[in-house]
mmCIF file of C-alpha atoms in Angstrom:
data_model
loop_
_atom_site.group_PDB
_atom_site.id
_atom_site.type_symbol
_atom_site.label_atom_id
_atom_site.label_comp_id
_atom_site.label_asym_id
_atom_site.label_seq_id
_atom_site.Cartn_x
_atom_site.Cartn_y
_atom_site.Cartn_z
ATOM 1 C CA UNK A 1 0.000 0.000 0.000
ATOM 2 C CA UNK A 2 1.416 3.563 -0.633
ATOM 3 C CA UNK A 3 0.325 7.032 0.518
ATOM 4 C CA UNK A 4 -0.570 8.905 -2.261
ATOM 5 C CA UNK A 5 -1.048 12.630 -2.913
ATOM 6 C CA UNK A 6 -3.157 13.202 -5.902
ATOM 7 C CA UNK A 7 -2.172 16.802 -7.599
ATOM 8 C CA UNK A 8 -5.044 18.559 -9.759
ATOM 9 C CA UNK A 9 -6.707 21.436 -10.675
ATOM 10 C CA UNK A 10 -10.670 22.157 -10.075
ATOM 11 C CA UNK A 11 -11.616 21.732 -13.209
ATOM 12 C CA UNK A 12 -10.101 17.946 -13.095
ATOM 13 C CA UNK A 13 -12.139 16.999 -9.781
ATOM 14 C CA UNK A 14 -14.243 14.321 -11.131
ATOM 15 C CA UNK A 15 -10.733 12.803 -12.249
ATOM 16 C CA UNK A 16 -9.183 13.155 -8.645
ATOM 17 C CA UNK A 17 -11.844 11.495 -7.546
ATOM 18 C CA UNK A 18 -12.437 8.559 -9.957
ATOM 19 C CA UNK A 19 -8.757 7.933 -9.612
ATOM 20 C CA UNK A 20 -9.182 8.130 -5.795
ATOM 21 C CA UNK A 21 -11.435 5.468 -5.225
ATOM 22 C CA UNK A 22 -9.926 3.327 -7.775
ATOM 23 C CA UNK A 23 -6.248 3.777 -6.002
ATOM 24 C CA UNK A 24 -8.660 3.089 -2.916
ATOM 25 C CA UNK A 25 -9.668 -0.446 -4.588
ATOM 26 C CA UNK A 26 -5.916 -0.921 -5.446
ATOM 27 C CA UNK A 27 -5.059 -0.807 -1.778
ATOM 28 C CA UNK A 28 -3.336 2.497 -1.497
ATOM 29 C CA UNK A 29 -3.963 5.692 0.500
ATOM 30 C CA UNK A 30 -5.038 8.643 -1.444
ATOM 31 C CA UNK A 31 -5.283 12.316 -0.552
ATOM 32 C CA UNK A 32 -7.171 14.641 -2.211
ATOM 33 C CA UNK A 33 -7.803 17.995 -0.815
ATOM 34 C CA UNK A 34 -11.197 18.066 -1.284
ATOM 35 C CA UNK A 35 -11.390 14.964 0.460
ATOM 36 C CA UNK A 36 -9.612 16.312 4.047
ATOM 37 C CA UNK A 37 -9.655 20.222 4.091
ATOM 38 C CA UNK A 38 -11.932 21.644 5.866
ATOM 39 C CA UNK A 39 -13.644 25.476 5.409
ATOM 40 C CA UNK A 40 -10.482 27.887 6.894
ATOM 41 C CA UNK A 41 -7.904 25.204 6.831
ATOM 42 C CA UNK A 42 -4.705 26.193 5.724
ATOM 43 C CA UNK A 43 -3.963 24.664 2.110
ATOM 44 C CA UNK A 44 -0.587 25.056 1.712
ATOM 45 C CA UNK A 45 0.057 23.600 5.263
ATOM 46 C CA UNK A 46 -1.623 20.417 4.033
ATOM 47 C CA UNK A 47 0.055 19.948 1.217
ATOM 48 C CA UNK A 48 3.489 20.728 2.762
ATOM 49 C CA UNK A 49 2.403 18.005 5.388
ATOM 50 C CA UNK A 50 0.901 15.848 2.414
ATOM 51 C CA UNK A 51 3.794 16.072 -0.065
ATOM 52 C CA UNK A 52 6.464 15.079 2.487
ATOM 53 C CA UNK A 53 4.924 12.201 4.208
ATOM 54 C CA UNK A 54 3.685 10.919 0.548
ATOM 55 C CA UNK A 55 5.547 7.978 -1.272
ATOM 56 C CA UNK A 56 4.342 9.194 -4.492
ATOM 57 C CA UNK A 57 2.570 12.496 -5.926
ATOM 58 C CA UNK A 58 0.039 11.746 -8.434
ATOM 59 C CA UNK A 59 -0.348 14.370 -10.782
ATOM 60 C CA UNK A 60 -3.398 14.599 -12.824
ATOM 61 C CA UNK A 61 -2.334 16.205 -15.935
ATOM 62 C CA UNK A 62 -4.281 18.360 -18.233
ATOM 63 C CA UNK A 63 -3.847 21.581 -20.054
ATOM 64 C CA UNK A 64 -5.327 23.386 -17.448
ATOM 65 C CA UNK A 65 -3.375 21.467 -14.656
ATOM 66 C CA UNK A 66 -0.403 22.493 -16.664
ATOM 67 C CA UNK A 67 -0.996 26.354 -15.758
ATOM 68 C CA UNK A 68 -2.922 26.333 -12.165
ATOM 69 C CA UNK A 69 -0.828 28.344 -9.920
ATOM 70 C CA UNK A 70 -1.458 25.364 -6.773
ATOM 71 C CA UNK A 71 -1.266 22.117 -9.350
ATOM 72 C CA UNK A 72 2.060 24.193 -10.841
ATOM 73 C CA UNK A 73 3.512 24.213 -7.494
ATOM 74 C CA UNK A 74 2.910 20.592 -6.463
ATOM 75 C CA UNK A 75 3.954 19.387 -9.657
ATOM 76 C CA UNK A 76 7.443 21.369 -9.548
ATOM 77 C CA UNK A 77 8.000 20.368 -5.786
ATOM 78 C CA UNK A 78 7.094 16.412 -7.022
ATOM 79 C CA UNK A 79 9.457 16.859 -9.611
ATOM 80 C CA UNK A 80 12.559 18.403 -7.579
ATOM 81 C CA UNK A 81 12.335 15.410 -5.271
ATOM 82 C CA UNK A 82 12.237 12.882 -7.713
ATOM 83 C CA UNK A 83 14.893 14.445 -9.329
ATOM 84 C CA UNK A 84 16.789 14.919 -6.240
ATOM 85 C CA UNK A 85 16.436 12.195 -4.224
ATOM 86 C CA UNK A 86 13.296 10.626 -4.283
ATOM 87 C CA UNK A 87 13.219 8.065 -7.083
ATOM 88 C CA UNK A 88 9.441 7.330 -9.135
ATOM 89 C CA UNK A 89 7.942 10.164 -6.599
ATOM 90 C CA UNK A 90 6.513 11.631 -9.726
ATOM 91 C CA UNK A 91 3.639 9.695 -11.689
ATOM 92 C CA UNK A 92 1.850 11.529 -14.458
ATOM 93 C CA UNK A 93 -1.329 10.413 -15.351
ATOM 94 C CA UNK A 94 -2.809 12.275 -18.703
ATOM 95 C CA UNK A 95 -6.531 13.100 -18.721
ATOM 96 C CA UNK A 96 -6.626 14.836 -21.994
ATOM 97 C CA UNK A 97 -3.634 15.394 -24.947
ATOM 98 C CA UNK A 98 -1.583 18.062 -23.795
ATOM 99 C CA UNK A 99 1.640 19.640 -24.902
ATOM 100 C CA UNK A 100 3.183 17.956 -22.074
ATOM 101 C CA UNK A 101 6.654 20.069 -20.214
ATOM 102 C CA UNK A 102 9.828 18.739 -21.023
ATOM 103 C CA UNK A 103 10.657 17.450 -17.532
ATOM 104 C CA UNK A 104 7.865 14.619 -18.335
ATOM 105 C CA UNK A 105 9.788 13.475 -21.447
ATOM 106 C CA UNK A 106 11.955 11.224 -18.974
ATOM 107 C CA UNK A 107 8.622 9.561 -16.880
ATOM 108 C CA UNK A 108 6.772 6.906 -17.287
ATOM 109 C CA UNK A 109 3.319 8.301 -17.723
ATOM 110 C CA UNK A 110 0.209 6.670 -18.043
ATOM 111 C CA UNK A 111 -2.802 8.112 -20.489
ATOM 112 C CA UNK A 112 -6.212 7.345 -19.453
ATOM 113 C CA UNK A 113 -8.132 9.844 -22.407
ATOM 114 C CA UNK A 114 -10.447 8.552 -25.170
ATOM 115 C CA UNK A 115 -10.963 5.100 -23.153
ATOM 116 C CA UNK A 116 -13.649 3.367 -21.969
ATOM 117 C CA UNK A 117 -14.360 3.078 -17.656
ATOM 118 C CA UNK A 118 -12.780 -0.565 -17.712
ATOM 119 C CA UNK A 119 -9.733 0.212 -19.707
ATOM 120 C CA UNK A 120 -8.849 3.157 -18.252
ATOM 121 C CA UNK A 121 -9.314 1.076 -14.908
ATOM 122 C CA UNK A 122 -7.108 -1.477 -16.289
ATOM 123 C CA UNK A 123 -4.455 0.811 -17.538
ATOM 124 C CA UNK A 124 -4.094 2.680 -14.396
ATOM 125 C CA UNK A 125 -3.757 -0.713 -12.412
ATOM 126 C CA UNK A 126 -0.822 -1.567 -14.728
ATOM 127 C CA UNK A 127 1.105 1.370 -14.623
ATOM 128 C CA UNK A 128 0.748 1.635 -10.781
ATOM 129 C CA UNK A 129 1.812 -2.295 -10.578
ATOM 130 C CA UNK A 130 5.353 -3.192 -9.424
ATOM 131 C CA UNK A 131 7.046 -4.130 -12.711
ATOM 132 C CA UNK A 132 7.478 -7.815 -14.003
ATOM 133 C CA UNK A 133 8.302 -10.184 -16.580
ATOM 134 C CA UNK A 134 5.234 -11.490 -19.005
#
């Protein structure tokens, strides 16, 4: 089981959390903000908290996730520590085609667009699966 911050922007909720309570199915421990911040809670606290006691970040990626000023800053903290120190930290799941940032050209993302419930399910299962041999 891993703890899981899931990085997104509003308009992407109903993403966040289809891909919440499937990583839910899968065993693992999502947070999404929406999920566990209350009215007057300090956001950026949270995800401080979130982000370092996370095995992985999540990120949701669309083109509007791509310029959000809060997704923008999870993302670049998610990918300074896998850069840095924090190996696979990053996984980028694609909601819609984007003109994806450089930095993503060396991760393994998954896309989950223009598929049907079941694949998408099936897809996401596989890339979050520990590798093996067929």
């Amino acid at each position: 089981m891993a703890d899981i911050l899931v990085s997104y922007t509003s308009s992407d909720r109903e993403w966040a959390f289809w891909i919440g309570h499937e990583l839910i199915e899968l065993g693992h421990d999502p947070h999404i903000h929406d999920w566990e911040i209350p009215g007057g809670c300090d956001i950026m606290a949270w995800m401080e908290e979130r982000i370092q006691k996370a095995d992985h970040v999540l990120c949701i990626v669309s083109n509007a996730y791509l310029t959000a000023p809060y997704s923008s800053l999870e993302r670049r903290v998610a990918q300074w520590a896998t850069l840095a120190d924090r190996p696979n930290f990053l996984l980028p799941i694609f909601i819609e085609p984007c003109e994806t940032l450089t930095i993503f050209a060396t991760l393994k993302g998954c896309d989950l667009y223009d598929l049907a419930e079941e694949h998408a399910r099936a897809r996401l299962k596989i890339f979050l699966a520990a590798p093996a041999r067929s």
